[in-house]
Coordinates of N, CA, C and O in Angstrom, one line a residue:
Chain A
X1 N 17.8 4.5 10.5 CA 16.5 4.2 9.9 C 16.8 3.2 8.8 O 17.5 3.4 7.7
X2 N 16.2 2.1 9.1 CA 16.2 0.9 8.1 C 16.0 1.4 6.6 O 15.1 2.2 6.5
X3 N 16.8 1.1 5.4 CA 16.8 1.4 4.2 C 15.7 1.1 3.5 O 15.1 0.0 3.8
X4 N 15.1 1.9 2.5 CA 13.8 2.3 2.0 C 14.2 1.3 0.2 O 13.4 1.0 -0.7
X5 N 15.3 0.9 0.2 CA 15.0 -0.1 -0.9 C 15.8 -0.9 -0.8 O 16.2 -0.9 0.4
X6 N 16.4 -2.0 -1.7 CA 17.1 -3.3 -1.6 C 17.5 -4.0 -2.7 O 16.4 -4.2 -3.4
X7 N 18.5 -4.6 -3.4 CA 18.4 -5.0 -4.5 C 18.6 -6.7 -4.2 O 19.5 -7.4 -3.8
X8 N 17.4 -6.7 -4.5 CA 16.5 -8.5 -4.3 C 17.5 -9.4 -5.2 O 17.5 -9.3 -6.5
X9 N 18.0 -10.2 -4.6 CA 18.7 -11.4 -5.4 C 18.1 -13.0 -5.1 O 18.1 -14.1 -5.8
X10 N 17.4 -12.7 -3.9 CA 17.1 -14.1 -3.8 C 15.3 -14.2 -2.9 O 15.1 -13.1 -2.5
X11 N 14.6 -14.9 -2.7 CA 12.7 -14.9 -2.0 C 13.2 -14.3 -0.9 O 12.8 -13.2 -0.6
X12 N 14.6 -15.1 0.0 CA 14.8 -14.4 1.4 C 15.2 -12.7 1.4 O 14.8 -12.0 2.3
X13 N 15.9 -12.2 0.3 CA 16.1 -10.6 0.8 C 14.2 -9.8 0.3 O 13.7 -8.8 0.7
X14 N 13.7 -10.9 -0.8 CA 11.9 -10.0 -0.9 C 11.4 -9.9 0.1 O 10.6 -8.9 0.3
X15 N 11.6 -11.2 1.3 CA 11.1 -11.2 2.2 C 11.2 -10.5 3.5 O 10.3 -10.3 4.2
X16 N 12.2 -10.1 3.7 CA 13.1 -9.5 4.3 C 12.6 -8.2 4.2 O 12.5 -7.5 5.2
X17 N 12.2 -7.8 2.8 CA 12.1 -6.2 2.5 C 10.9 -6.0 2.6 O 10.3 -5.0 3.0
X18 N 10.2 -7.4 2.3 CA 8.2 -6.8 2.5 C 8.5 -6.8 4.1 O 8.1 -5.7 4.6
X19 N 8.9 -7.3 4.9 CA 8.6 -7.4 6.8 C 9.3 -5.8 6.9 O 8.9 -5.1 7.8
X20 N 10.1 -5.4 6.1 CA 10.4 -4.0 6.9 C 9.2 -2.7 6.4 O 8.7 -1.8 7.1
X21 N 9.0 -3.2 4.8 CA 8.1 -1.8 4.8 C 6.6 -2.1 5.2 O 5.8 -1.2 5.0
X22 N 6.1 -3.7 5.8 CA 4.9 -3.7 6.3 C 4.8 -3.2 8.4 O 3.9 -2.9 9.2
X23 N 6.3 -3.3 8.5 CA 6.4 -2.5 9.9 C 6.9 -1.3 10.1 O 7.2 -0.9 11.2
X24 N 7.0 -0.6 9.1 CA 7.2 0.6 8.8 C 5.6 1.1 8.5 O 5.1 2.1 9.1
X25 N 5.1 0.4 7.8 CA 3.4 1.0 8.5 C 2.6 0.6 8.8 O 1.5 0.6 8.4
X26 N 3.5 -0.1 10.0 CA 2.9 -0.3 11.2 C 1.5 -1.4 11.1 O 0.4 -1.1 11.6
X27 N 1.8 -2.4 10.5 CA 0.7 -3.6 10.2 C 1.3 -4.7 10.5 O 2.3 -5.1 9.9
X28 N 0.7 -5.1 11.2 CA 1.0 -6.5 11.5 C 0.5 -7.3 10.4 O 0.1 -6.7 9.4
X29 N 0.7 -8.8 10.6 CA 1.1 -9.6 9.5 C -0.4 -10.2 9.5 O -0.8 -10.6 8.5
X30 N -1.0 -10.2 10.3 CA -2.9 -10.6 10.3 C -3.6 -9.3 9.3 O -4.4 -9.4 8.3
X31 N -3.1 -7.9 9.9 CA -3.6 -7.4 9.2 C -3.4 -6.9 7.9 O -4.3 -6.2 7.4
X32 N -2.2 -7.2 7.0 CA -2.1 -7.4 5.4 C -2.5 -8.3 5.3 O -3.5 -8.0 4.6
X33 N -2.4 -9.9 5.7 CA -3.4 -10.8 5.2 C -4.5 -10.5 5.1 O -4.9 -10.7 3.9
X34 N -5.4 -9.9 6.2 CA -6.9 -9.6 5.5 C -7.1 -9.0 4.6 O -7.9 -9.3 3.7
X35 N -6.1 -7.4 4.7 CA -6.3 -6.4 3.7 C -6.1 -6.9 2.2 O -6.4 -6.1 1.4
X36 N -5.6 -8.2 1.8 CA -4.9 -8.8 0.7 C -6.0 -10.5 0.5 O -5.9 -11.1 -0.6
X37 N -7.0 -10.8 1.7 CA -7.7 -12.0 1.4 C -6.7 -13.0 1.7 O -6.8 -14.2 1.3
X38 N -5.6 -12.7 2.4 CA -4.3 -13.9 2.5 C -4.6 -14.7 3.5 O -5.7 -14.5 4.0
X39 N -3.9 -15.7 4.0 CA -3.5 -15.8 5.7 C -2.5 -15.3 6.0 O -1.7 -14.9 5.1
X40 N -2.2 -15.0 7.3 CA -1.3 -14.6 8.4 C -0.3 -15.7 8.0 O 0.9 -15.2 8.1
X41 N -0.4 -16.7 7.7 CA 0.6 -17.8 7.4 C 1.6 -17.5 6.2 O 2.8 -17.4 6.1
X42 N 0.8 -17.3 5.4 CA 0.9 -17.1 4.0 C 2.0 -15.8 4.3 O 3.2 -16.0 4.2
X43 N 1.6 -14.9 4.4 CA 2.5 -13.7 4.7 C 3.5 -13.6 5.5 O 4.3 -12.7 5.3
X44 N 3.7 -15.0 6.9 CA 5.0 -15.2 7.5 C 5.5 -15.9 6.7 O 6.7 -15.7 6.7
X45 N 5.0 -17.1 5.7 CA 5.9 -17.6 5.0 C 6.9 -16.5 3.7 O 8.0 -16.8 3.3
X46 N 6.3 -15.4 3.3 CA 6.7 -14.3 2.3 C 8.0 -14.1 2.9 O 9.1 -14.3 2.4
X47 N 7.8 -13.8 4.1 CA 8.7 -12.9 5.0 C 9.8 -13.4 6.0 O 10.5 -12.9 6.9
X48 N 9.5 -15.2 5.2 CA 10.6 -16.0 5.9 C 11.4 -16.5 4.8 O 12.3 -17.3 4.9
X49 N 10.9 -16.0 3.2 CA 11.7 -16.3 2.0 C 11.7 -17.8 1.6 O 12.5 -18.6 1.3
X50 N 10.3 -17.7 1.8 CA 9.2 -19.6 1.4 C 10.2 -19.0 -0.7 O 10.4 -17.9 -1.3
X51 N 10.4 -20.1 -1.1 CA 10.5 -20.5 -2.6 C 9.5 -20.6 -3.2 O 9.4 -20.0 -4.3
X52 N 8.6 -21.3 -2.7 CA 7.3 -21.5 -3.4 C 6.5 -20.2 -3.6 O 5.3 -20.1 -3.3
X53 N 7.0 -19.4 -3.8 CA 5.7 -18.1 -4.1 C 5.8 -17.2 -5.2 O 6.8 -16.5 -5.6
X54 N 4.3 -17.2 -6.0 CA 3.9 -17.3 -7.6 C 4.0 -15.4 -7.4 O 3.5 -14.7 -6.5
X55 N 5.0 -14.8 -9.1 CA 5.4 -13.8 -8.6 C 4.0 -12.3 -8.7 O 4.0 -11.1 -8.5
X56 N 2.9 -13.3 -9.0 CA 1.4 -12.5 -9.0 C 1.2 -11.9 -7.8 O 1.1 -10.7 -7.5
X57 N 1.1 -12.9 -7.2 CA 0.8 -12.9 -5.8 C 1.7 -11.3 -5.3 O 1.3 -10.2 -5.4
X58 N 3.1 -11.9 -4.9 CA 3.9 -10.9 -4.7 C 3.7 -9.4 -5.0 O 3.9 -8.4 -4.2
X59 N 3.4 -9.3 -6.5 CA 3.0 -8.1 -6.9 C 2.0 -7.6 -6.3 O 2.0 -6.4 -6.3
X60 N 0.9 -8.2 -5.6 CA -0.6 -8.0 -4.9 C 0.5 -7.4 -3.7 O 0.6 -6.2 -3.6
X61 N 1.3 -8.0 -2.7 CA 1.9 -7.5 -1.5 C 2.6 -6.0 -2.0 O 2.3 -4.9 -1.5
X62 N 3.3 -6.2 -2.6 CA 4.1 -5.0 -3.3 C 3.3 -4.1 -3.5 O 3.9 -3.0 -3.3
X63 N 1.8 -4.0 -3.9 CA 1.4 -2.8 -4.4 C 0.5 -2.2 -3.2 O 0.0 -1.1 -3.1
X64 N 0.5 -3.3 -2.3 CA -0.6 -3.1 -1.0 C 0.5 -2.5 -0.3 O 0.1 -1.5 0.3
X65 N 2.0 -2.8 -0.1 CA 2.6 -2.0 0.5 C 3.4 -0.6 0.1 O 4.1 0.2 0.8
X66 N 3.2 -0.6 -1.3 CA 3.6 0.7 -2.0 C 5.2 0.6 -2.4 O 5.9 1.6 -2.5
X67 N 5.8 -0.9 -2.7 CA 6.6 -0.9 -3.3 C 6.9 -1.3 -4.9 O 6.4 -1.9 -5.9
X68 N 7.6 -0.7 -4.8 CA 8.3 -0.2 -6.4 C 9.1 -1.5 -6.8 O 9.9 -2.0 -5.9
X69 N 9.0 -2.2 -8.2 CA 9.9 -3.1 -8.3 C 10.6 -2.7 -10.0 O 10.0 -2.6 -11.0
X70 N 12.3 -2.4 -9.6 CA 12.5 -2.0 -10.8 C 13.1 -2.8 -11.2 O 13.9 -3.3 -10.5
X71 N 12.9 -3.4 -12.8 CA 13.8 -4.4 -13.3 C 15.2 -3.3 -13.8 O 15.0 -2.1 -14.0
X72 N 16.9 -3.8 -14.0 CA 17.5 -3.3 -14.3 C 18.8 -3.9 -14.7 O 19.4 -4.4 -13.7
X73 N 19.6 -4.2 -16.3 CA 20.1 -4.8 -16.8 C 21.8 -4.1 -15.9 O 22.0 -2.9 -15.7
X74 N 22.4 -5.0 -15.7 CA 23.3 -4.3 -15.1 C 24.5 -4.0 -15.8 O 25.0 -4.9 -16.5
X75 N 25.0 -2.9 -15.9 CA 26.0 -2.2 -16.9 C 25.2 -1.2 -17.2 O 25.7 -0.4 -17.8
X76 N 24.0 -1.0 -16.9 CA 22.8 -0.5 -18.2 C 23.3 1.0 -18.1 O 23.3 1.8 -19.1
X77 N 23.8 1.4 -16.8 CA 24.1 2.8 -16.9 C 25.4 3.3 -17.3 O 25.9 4.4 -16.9
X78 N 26.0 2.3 -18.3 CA 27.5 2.4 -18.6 C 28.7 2.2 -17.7 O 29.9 1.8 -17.9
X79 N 27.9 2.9 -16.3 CA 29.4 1.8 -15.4 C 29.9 0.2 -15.9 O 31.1 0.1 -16.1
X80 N 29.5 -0.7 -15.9 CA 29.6 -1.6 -16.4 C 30.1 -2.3 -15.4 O 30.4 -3.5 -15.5
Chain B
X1 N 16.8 2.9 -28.9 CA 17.6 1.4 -28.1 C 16.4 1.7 -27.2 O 15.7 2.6 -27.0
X2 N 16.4 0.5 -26.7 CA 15.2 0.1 -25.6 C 15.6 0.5 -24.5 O 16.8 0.4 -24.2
X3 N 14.6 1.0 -23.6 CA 14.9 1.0 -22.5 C 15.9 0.1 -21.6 O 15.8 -1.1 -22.0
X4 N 16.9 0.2 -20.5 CA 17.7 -1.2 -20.1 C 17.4 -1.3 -18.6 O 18.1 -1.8 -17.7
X5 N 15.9 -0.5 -18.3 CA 15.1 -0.4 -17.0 C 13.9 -0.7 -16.9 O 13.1 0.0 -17.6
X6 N 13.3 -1.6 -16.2 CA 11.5 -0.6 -16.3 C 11.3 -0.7 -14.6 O 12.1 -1.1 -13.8
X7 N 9.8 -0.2 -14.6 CA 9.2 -0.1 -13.1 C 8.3 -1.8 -13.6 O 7.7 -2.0 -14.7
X8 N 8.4 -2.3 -13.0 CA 7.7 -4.4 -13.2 C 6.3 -3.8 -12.5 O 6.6 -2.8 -11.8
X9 N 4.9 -4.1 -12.6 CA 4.1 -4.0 -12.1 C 3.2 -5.4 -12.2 O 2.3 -5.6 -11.4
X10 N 3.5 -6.4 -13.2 CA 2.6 -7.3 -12.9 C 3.6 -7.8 -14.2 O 4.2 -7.2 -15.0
X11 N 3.3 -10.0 -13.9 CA 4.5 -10.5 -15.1 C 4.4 -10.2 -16.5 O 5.3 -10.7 -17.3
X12 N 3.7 -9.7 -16.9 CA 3.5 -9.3 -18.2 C 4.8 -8.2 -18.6 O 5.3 -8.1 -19.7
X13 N 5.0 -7.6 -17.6 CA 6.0 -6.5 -17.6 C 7.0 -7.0 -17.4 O 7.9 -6.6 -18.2
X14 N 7.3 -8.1 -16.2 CA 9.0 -9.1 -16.1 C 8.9 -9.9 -17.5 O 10.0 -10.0 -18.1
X15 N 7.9 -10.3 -18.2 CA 8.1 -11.6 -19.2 C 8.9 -10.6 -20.3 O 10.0 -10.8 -20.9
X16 N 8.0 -9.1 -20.6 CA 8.7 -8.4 -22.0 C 9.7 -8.2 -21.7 O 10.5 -8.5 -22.7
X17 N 10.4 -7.7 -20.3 CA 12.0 -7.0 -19.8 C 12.7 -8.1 -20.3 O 13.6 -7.9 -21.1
X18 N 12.4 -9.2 -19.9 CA 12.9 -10.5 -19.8 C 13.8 -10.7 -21.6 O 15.0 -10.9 -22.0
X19 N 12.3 -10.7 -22.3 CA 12.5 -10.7 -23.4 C 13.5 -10.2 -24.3 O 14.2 -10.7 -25.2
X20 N 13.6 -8.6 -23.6 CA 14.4 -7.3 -24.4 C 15.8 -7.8 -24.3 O 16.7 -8.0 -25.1
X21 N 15.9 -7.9 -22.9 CA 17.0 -8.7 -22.2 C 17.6 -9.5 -22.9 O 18.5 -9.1 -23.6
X22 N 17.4 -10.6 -22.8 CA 17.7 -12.3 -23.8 C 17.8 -11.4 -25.3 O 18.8 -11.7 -26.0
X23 N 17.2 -10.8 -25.7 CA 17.3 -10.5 -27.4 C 18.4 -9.6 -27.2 O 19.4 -9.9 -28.0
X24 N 18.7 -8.5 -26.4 CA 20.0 -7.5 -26.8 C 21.5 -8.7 -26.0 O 22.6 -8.3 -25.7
X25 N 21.2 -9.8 -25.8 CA 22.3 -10.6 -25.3 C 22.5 -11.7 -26.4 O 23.3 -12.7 -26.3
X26 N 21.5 -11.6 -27.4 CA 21.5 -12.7 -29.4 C 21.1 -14.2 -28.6 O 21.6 -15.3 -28.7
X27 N 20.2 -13.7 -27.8 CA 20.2 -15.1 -27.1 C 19.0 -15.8 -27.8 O 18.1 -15.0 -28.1
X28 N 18.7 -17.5 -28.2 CA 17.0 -17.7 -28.4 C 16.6 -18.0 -27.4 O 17.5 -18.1 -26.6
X29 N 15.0 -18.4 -26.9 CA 14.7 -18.8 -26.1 C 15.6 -19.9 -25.5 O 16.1 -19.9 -24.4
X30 N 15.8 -21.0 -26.8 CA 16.1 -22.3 -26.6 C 17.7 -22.0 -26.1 O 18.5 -22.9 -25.7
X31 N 17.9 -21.5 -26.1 CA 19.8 -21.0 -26.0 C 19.7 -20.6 -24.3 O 20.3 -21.1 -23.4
X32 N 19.0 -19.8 -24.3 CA 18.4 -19.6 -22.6 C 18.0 -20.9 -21.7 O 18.4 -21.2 -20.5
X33 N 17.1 -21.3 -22.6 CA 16.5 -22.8 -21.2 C 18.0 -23.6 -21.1 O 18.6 -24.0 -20.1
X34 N 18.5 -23.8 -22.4 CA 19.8 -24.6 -22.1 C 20.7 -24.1 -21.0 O 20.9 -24.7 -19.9
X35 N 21.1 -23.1 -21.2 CA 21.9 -22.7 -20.5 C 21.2 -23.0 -18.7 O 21.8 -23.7 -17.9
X36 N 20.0 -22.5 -18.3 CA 19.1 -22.5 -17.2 C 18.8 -24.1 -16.6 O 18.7 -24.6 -15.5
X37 N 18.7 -24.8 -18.3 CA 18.3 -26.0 -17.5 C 16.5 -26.4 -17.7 O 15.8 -27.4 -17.5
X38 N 16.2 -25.3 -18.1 CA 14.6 -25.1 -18.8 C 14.6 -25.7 -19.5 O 15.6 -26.3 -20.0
X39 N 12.8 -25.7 -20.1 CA 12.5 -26.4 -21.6 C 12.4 -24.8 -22.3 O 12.1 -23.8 -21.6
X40 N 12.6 -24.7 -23.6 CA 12.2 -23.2 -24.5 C 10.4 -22.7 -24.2 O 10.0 -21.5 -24.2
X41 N 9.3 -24.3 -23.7 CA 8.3 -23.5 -23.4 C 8.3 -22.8 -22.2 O 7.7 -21.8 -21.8
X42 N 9.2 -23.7 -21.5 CA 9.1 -22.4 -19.8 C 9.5 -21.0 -20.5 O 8.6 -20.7 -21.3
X43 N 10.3 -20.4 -20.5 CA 10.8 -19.7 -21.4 C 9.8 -18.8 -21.9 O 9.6 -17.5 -21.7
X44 N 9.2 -19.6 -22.4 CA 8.5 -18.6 -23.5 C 7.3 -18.3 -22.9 O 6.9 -17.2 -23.3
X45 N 6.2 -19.0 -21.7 CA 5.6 -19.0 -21.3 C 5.9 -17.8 -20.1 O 5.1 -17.1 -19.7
X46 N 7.8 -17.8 -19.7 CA 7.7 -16.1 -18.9 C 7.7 -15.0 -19.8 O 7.3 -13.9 -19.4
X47 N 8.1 -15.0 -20.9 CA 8.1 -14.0 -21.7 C 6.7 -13.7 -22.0 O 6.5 -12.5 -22.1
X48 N 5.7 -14.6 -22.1 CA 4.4 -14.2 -22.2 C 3.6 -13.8 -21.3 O 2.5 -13.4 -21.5
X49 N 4.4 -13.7 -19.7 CA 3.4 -13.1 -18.8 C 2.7 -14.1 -18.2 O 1.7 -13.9 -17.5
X50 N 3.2 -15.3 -18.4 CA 2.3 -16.1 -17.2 C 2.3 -15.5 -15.9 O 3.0 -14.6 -15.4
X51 N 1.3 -16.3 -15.4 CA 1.2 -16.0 -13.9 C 1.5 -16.7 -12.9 O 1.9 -16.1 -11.9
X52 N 1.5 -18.3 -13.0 CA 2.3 -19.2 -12.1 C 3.7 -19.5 -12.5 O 4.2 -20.3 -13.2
X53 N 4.2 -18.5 -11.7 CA 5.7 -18.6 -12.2 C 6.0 -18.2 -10.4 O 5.4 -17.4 -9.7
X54 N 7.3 -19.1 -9.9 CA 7.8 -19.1 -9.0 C 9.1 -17.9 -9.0 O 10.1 -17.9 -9.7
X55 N 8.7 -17.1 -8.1 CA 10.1 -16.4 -7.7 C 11.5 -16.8 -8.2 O 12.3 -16.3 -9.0
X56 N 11.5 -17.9 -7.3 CA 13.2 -18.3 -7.2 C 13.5 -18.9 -8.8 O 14.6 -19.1 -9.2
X57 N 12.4 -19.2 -9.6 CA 13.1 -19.6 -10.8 C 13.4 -18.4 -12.0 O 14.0 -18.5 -13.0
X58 N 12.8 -17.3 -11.3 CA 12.6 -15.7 -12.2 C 14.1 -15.5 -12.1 O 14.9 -15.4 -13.1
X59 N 14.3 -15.6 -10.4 CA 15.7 -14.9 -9.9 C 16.9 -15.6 -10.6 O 18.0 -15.0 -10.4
X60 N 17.0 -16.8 -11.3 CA 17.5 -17.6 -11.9 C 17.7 -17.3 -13.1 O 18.9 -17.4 -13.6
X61 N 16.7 -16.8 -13.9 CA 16.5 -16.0 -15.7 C 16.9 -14.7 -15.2 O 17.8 -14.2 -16.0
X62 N 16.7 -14.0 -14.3 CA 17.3 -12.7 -14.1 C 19.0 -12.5 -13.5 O 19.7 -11.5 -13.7
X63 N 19.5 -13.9 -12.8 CA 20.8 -13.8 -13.1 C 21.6 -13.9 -13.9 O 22.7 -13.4 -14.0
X64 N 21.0 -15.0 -14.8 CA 21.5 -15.4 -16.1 C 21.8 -13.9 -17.2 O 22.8 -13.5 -17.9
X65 N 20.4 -13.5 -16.9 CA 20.7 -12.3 -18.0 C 21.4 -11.0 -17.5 O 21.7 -10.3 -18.4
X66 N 21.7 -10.3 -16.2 CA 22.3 -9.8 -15.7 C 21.1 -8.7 -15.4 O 21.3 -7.6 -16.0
X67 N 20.5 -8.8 -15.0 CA 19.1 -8.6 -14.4 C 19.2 -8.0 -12.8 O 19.4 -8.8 -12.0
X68 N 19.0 -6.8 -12.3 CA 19.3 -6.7 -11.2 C 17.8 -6.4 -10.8 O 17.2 -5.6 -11.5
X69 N 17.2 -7.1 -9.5 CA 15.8 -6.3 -8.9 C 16.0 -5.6 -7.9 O 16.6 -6.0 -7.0
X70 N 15.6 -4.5 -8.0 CA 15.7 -3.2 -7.1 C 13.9 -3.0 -6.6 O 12.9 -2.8 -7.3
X71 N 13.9 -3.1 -4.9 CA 12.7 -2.9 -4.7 C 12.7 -1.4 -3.9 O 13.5 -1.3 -2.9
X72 N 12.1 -0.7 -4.1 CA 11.7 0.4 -3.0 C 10.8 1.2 -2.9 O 10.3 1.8 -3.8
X73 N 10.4 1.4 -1.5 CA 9.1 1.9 -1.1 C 8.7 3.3 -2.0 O 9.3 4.4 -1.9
X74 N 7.5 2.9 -2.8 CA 7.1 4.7 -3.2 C 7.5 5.6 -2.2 O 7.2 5.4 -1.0
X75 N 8.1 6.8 -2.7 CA 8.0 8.2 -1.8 C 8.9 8.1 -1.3 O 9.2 9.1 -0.6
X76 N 10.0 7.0 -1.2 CA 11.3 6.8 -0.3 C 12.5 8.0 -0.7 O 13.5 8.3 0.0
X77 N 12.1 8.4 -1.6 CA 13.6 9.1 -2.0 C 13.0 10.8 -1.6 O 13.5 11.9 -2.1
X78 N 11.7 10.8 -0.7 CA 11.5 11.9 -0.3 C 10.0 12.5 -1.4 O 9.0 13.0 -0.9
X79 N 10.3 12.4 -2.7 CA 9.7 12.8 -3.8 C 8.1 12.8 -3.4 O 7.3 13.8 -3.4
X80 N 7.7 11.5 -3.0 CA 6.7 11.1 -2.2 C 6.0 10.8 -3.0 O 4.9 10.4 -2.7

């Protein structure tokens, strides 16, 4: 079972992670654009790790697909 | 001591992390764009929560400051 989180370093692994948990329930890529006012374009471009994308937007996909975005300084937990 | 995590929900929430960040590293704004390659108002304008702010240049202030993004699906760890 494909992993339920990811630690995002670059547009390509965000994109990567919105295509898994928008086929994880089971929505095609027309139908988050509507549910979101997007295009179908717009949302293959997310999920092909387009550069150009304002991180508002993003947050609108993230919360439509019920992901969590945690900021986290690294060491923070004393491992270092 | 400040939190050295949060849950990001919209940039208002990346611009303050951002912030806490760069300040527990004695950093100024202007010490940051240099380093990045920025002017101090980009800078200061993520710290304020703009909204047209590109991904890939976030992922750039978040490597700088040692910033890790962790994305994952609500309910993933079972909790639901």
């Amino acid at each position: 079972m494909a992993q339920r989180w990811t630690l995002a370093r670059s547009s390509r692994d965000v994109g990567r992670f919105v295509q898994q948990a928008r086929r994880r329930r089971g929505l095609s890529q027309a139908a988050l654009a509507d549910e979101l006012g997007l295009t179908r374009q717009y949302v293959s471009e997310v999920e092909s790790g387009a550069d150009n994308l304002y991180i508002t937007r993003l947050f609108e996909i993230f919360d439509e697909l019920g992901i969590d975005v945690r900021l986290e300084e690294r060491g923070a937990d004393g491992k270092g």
